PDB file of C-alpha atoms in Angstrom:
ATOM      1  CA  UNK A   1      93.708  81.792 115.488  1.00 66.00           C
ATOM      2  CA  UNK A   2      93.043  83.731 118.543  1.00 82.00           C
ATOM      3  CA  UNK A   3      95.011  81.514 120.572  1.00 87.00           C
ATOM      4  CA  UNK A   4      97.909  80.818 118.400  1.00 88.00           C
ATOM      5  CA  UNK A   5      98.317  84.685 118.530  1.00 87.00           C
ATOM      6  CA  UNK A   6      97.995  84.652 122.309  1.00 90.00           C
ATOM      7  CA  UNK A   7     100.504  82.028 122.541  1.00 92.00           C
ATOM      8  CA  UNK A   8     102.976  83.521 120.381  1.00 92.00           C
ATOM      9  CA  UNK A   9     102.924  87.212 122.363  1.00 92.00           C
ATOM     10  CA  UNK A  10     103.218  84.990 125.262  1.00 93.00           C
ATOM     11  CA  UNK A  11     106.171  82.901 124.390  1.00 93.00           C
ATOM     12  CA  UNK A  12     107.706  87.020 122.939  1.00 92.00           C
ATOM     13  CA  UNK A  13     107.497  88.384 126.320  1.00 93.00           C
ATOM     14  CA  UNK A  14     108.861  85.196 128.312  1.00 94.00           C
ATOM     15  CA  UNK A  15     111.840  85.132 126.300  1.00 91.00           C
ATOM     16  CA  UNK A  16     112.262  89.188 126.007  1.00 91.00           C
ATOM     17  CA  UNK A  17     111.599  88.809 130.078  1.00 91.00           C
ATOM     18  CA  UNK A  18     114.263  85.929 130.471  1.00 90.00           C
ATOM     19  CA  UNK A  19     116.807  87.747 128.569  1.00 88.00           C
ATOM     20  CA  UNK A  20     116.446  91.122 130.330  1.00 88.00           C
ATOM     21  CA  UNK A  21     116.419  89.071 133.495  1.00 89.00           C
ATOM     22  CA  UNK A  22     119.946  87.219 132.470  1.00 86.00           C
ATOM     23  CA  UNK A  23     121.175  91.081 131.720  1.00 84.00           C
ATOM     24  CA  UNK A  24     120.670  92.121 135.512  1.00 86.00           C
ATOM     25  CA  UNK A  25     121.996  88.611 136.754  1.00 85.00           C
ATOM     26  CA  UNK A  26     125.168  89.631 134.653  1.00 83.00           C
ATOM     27  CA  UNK A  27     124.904  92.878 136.236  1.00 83.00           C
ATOM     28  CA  UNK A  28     124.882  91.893 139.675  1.00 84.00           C
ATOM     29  CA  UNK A  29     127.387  89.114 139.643  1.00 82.00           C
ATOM     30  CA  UNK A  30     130.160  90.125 137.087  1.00 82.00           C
ATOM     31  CA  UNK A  31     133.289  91.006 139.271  1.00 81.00           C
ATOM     32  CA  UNK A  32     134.706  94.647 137.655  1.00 83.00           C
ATOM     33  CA  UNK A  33     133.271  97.724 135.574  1.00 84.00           C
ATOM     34  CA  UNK A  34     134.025  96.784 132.394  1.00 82.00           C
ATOM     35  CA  UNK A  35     132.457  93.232 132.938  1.00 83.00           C
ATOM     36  CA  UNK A  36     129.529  94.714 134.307  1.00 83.00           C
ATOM     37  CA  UNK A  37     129.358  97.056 131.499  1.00 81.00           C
ATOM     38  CA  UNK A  38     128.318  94.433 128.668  1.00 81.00           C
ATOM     39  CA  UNK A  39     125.106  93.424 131.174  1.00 74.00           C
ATOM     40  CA  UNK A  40     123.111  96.636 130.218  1.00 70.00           C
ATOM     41  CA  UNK A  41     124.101  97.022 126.392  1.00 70.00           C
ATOM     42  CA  UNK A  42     123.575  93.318 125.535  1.00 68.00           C
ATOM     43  CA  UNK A  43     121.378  90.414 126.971  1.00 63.00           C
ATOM     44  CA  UNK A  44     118.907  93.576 126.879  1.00 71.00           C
ATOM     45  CA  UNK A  45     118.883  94.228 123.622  1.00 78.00           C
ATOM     46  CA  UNK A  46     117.138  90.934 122.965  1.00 82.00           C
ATOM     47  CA  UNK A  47     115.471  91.533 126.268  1.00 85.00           C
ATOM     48  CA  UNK A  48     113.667  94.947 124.935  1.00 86.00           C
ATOM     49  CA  UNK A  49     113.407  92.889 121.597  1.00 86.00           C
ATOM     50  CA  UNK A  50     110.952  90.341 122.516  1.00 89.00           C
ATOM     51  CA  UNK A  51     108.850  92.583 124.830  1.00 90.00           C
ATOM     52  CA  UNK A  52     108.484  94.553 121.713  1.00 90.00           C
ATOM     53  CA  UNK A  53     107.916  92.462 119.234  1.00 89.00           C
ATOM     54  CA  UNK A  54     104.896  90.892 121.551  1.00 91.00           C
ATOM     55  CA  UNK A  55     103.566  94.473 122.034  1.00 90.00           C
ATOM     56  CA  UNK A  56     103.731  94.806 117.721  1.00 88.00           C
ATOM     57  CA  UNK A  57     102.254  91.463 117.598  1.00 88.00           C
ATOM     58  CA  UNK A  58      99.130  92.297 119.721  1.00 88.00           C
ATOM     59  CA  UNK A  59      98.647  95.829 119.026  1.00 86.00           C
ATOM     60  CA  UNK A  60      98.153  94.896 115.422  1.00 84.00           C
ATOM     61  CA  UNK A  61      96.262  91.820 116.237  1.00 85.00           C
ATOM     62  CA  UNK A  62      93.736  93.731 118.154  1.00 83.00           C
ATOM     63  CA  UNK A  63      93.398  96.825 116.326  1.00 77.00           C
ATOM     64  CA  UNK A  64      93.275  94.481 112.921  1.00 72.00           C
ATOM     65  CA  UNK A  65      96.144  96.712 110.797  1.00 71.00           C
ATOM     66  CA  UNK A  66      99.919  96.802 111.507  1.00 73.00           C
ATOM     67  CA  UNK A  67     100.966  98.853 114.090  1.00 74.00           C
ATOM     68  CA  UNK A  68     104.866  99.802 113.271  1.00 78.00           C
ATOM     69  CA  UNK A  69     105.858 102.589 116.379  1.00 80.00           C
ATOM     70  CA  UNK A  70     107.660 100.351 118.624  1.00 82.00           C
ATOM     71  CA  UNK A  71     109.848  99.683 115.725  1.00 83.00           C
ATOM     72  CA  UNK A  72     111.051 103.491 116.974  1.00 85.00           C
ATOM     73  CA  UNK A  73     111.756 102.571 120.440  1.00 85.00           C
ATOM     74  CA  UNK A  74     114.271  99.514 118.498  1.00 83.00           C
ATOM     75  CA  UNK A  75     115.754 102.413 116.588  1.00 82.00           C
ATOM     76  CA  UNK A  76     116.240 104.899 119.427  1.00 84.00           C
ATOM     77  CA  UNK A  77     117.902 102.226 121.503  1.00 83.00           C
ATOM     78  CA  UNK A  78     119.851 101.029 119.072  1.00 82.00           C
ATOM     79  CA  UNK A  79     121.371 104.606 118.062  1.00 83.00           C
ATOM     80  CA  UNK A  80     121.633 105.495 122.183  1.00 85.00           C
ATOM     81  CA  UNK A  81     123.306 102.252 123.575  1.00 84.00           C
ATOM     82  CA  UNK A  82     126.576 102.106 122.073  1.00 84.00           C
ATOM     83  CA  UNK A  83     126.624 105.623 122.838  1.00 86.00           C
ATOM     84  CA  UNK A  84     126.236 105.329 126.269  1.00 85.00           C
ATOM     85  CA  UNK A  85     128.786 102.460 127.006  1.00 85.00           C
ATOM     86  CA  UNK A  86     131.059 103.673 124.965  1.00 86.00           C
ATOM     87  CA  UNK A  87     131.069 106.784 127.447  1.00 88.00           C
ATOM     88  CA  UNK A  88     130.977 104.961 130.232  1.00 87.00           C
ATOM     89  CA  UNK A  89     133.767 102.795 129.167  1.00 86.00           C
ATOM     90  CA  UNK A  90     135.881 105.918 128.360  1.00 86.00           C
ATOM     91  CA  UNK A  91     134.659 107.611 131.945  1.00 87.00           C
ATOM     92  CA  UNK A  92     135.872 104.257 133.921  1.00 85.00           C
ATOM     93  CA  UNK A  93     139.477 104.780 131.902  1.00 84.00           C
ATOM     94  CA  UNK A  94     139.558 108.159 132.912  1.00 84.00           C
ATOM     95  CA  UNK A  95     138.784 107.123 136.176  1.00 83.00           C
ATOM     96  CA  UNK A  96     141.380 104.355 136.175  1.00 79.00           C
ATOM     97  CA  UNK A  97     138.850 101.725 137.518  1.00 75.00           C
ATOM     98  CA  UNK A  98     140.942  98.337 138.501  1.00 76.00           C
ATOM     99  CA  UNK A  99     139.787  95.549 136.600  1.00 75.00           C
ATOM    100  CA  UNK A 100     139.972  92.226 137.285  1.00 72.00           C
ATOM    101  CA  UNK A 101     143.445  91.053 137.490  1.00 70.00           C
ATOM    102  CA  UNK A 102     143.667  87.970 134.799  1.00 72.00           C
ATOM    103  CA  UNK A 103     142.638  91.033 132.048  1.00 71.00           C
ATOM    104  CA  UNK A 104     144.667  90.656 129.165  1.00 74.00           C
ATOM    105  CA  UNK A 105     145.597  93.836 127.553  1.00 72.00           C
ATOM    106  CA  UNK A 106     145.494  97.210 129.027  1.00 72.00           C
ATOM    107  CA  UNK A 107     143.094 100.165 129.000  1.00 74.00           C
ATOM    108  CA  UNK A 108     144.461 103.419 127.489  1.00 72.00           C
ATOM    109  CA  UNK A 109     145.631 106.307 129.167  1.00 70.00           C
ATOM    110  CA  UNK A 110     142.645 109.309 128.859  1.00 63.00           C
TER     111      UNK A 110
ATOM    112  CA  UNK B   1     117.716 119.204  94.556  1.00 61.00           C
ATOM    113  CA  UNK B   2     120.627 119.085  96.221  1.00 66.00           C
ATOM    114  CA  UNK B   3     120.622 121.503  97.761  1.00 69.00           C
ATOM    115  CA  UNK B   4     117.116 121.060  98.934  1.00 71.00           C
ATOM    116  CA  UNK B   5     117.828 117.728 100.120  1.00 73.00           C
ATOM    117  CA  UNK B   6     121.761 117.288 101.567  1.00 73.00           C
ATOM    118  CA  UNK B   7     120.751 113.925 102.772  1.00 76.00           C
ATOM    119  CA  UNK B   8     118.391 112.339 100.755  1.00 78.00           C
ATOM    120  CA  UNK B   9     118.163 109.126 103.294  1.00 78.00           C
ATOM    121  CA  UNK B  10     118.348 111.083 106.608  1.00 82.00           C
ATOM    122  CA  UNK B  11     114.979 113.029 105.182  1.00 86.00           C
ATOM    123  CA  UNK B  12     113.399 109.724 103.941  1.00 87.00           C
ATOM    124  CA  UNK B  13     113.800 108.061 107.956  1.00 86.00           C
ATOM    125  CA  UNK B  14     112.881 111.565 109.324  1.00 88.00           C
ATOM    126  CA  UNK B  15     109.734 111.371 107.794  1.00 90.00           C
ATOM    127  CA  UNK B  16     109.200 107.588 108.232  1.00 88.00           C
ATOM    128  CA  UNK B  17     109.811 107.866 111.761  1.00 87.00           C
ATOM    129  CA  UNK B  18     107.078 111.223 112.102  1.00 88.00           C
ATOM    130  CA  UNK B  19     104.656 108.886 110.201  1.00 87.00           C
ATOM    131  CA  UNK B  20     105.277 106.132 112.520  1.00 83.00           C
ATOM    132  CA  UNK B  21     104.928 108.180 115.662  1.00 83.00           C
ATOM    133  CA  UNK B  22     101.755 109.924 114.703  1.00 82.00           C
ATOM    134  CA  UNK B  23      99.855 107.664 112.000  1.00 78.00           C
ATOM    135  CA  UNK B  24      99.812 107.906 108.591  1.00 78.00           C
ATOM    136  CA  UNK B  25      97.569 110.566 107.085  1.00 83.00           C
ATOM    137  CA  UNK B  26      97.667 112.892 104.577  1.00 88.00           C
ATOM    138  CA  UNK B  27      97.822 115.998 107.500  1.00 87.00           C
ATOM    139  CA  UNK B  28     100.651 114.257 108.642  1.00 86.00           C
ATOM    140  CA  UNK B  29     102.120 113.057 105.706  1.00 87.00           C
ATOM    141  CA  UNK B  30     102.651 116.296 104.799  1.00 90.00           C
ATOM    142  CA  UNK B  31     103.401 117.853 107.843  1.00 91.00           C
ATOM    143  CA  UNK B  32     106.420 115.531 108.511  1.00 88.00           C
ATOM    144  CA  UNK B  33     107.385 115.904 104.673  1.00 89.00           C
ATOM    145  CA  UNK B  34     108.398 119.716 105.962  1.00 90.00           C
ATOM    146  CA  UNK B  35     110.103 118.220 108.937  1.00 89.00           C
ATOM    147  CA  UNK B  36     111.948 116.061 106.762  1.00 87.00           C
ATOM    148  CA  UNK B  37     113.192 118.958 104.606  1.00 86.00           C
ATOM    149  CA  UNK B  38     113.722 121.530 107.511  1.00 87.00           C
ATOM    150  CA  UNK B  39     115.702 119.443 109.820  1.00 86.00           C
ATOM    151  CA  UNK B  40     118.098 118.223 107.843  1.00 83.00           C
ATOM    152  CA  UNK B  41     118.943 121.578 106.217  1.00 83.00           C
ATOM    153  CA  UNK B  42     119.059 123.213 109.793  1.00 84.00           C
ATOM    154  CA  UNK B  43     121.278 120.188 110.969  1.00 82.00           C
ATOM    155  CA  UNK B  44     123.622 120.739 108.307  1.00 79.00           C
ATOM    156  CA  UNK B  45     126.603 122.017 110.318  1.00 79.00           C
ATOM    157  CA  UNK B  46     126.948 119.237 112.521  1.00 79.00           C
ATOM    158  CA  UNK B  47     127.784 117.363 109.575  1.00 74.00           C
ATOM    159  CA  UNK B  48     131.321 118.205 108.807  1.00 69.00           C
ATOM    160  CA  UNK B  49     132.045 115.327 105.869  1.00 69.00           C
ATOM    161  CA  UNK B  50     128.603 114.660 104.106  1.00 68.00           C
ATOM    162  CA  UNK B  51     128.906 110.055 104.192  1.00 69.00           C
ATOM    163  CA  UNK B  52     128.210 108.760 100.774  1.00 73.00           C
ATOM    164  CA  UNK B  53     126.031 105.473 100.799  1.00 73.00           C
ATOM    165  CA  UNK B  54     127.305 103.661  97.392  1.00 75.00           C
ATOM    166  CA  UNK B  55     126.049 100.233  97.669  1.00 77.00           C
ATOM    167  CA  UNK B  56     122.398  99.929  99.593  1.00 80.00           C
ATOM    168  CA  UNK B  57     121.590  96.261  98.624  1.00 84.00           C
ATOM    169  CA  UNK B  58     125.394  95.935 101.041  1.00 86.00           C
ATOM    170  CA  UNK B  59     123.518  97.812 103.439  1.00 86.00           C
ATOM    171  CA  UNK B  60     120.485  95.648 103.738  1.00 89.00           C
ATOM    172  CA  UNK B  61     122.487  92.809 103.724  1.00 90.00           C
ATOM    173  CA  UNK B  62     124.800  94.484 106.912  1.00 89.00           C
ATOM    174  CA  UNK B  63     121.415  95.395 108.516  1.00 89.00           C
ATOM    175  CA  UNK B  64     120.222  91.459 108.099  1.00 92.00           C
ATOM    176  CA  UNK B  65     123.526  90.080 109.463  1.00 91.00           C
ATOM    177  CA  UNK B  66     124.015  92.427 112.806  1.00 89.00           C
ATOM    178  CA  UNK B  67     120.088  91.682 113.590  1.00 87.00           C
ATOM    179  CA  UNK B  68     121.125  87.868 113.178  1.00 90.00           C
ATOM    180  CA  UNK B  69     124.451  88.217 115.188  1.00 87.00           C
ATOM    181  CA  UNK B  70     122.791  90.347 117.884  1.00 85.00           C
ATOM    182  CA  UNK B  71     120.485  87.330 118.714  1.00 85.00           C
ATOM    183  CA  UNK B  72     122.588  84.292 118.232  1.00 84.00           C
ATOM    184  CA  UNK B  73     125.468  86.318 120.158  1.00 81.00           C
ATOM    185  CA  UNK B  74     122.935  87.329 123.033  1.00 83.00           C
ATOM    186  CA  UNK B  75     121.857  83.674 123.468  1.00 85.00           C
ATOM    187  CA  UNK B  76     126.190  82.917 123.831  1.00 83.00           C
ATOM    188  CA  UNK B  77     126.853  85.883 126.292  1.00 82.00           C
ATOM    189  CA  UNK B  78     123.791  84.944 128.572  1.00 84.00           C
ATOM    190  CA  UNK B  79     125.310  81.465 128.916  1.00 84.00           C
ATOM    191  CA  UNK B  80     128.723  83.219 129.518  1.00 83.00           C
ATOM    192  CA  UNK B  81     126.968  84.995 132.224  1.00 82.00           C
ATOM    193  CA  UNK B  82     125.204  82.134 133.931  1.00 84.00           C
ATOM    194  CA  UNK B  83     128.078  79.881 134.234  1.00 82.00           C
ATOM    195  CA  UNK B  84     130.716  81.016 137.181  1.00 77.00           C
ATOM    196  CA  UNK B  85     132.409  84.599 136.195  1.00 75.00           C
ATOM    197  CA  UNK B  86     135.895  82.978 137.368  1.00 77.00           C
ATOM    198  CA  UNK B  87     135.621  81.150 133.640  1.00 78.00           C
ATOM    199  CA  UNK B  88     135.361  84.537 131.913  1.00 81.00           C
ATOM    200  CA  UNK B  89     138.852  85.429 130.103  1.00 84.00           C
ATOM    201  CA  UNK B  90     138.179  89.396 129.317  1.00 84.00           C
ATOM    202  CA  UNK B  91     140.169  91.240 127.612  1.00 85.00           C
ATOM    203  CA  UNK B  92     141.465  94.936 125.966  1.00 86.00           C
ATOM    204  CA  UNK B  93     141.791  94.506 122.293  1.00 86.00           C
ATOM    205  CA  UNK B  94     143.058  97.255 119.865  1.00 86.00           C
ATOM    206  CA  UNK B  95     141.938  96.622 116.474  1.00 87.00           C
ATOM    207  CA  UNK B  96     143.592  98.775 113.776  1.00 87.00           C
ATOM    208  CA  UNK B  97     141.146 100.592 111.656  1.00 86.00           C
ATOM    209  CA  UNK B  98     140.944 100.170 107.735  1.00 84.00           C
ATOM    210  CA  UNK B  99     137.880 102.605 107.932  1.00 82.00           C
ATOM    211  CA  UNK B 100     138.320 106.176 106.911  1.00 80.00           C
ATOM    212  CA  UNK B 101     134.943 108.014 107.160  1.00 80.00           C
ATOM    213  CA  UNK B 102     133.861 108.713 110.516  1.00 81.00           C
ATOM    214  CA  UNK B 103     130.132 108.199 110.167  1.00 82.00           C
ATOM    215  CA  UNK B 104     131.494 104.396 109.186  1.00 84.00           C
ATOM    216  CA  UNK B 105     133.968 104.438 111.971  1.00 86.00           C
ATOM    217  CA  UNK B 106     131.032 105.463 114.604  1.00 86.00           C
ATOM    218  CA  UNK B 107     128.353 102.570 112.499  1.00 86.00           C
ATOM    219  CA  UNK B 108     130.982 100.091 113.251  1.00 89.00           C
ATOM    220  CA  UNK B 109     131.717 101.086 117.085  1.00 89.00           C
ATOM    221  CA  UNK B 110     128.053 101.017 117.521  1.00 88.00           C
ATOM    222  CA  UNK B 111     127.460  97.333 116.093  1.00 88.00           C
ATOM    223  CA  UNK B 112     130.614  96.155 118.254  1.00 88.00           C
ATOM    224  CA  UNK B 113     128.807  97.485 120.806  1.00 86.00           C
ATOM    225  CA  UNK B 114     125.326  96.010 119.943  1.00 83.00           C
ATOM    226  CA  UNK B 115     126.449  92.623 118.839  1.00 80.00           C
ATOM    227  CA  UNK B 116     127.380  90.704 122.525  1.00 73.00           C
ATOM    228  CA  UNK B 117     130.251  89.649 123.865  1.00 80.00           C
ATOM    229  CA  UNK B 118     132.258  93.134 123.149  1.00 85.00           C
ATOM    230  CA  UNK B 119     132.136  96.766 123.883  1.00 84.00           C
ATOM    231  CA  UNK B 120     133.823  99.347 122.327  1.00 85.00           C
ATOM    232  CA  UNK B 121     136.024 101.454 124.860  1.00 82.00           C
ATOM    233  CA  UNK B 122     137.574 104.635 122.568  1.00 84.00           C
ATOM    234  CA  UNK B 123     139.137 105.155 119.353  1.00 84.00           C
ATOM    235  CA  UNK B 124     142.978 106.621 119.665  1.00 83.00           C
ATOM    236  CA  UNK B 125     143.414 110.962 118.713  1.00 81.00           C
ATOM    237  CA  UNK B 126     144.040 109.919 114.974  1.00 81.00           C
ATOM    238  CA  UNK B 127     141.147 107.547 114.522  1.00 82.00           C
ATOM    239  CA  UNK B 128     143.703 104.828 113.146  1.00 84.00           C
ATOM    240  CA  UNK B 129     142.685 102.340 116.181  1.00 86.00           C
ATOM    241  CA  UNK B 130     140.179 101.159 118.352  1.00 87.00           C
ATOM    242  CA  UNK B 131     139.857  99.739 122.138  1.00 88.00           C
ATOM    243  CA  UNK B 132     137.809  97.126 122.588  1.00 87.00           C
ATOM    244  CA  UNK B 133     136.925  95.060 125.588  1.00 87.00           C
ATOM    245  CA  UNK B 134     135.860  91.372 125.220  1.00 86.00           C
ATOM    246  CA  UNK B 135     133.683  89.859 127.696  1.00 83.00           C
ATOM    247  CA  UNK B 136     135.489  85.901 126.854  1.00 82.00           C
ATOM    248  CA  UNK B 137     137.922  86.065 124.589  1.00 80.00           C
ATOM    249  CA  UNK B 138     140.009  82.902 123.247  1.00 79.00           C
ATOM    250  CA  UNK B 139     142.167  84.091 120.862  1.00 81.00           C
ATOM    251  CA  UNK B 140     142.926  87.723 120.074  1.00 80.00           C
ATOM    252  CA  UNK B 141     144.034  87.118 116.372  1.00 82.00           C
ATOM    253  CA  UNK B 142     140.864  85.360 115.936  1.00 83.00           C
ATOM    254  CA  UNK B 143     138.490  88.106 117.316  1.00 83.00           C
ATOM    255  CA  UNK B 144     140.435  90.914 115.159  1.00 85.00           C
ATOM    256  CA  UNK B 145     139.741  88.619 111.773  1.00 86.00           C
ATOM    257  CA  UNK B 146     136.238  87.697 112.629  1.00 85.00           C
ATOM    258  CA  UNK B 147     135.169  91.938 113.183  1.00 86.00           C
ATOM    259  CA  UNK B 148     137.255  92.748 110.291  1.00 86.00           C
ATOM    260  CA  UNK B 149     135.611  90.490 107.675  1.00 86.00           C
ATOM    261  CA  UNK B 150     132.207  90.876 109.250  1.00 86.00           C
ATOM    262  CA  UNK B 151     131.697  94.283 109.776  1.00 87.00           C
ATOM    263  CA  UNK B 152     134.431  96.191 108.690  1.00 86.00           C
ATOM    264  CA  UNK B 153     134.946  94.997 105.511  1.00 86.00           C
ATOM    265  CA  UNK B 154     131.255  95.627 104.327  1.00 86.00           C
ATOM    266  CA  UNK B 155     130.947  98.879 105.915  1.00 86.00           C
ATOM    267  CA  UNK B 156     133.867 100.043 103.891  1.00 84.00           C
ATOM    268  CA  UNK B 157     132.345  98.839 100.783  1.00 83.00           C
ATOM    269  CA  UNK B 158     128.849 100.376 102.053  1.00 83.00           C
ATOM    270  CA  UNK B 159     130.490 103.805 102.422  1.00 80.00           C
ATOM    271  CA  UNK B 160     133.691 103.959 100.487  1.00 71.00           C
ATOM    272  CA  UNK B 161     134.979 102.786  96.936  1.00 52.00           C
TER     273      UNK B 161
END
């Protein structure tokens, strides 16, 4: 039992690690703001995901009860992150960022 | 009782999440019970329209399909990322709102947000539409549908008649 526990908290972080590690790839290589922009509110969210769900996992494995306060940190981020692009998005409007030049649509006026 | 308790739901997750951060005991059981009456009553003018959940099984249901779209979609936008950015076709959307209540309006920017793929940019002066910008986007009709029916559509059931 021990190990299949080990193994799954394992396999939890290397995916939550891969994902958050995808997130800054995106983050590095996408060419304008607004591309950039869906790095940090997205292929994180699964990236925080896993690393908490492994912490749940083993926190309530080893203290032999369930152990529910990381579900906090998924609420918190999940009430904060929209937030924060969606200010960022409006800031890099304001700011009339260029974007890349094959963007269909426009950005509004602020 | 109501006036006790203006948000009956907003108390029950304050003191879930005081139980949750400190342990459940009776101390603190009742100690966040307070909390959960105080804060809401003292936070009372920063809610200018009071939003009326009418349909929670809906809500469950909502909470069950954005979880599931958040992961299937992060899987699709980390392949989008991987592959060579030149492939990428972003775009500005505005998708006209059907949504009335603000709280539901700010619920759905929030899950465009959180679901991959799309970010919410602003909402126009009279709330009637909202800017989007897609990450890959194939066809703008398509993407407009798919958020209506998905999210939209339930959150107006959720919140209004």
């Amino acid at each position: 039992m021990d190990t299949l526990v080990e193994f799954l908290v394992s396999a939890a972080i290397l995916v939550g690690g891969v994902f958050a590690l995808i997130g800054s790839i995106g983050l590095a290589r996408l060419p304008d703001f607004y591309l950039r922009l869906h790095g940090p509110t997205k292929a994180t969210t699964l990236g925080v995901g896993g690393t908490i769900f492994a912490s749940l996992l083993f926190f309530s494995w080893q203290e032999q009860g369930l152990r529910l306060q990381e579900l906090l940190i998924v609420l918190f981020l999940f009430i904060t992150a929209p937030v924060s692009a969606h200010m960022l998005a409006k800031a890099a409007m304001h700011r009339q960022l260029r974007h890349r030049e094959d963007t269909r649509g426009r950005p509004w006026k602020q | 009782m109501r006036r006790l308790l203006p948000f009956p739901m907003l108390s029950l997750l304050l003191w879930l999440s005081w139980l949750l951060l400190n342990g459940f005991s009776w101390g603190h059981g009742l100690l966040g019970l307070v909390l959960a009456v105080v804060l809401p009553l003292g936070t009372r003018p920063f809610w200018p329209n009071v939003p009326h959940l009418r349909n929670f099984p809906k809500l469950v249901r909502f909470v069950l399909v954005v979880h599931w779209d958040i992961i299937t979609a992060n899987v699709a936008v980390a392949r989008l990322i991987l592959r060579s950015p030149r492939k990428l076709r972003p775009a500005f959307v505005e998708l006209p709102l059907d949504l009335e209540d603000d709280f539901a309006i700010t619920l759905l920017t929030s899950t465009i947000s959180l679901t991959p793929g799309t970010v919410s940019a602003d909402v126009s002066e009279d709330h009637r539409t909202l800017l989007i910008h897609t990450l890959d986007m194939e066809d703008e009709a398509a993407l407009v549908a798919q958020i209506k029916q998905r999210y939209e559509r339930p959150l107006k059931e959720i919140f209004e008649c």
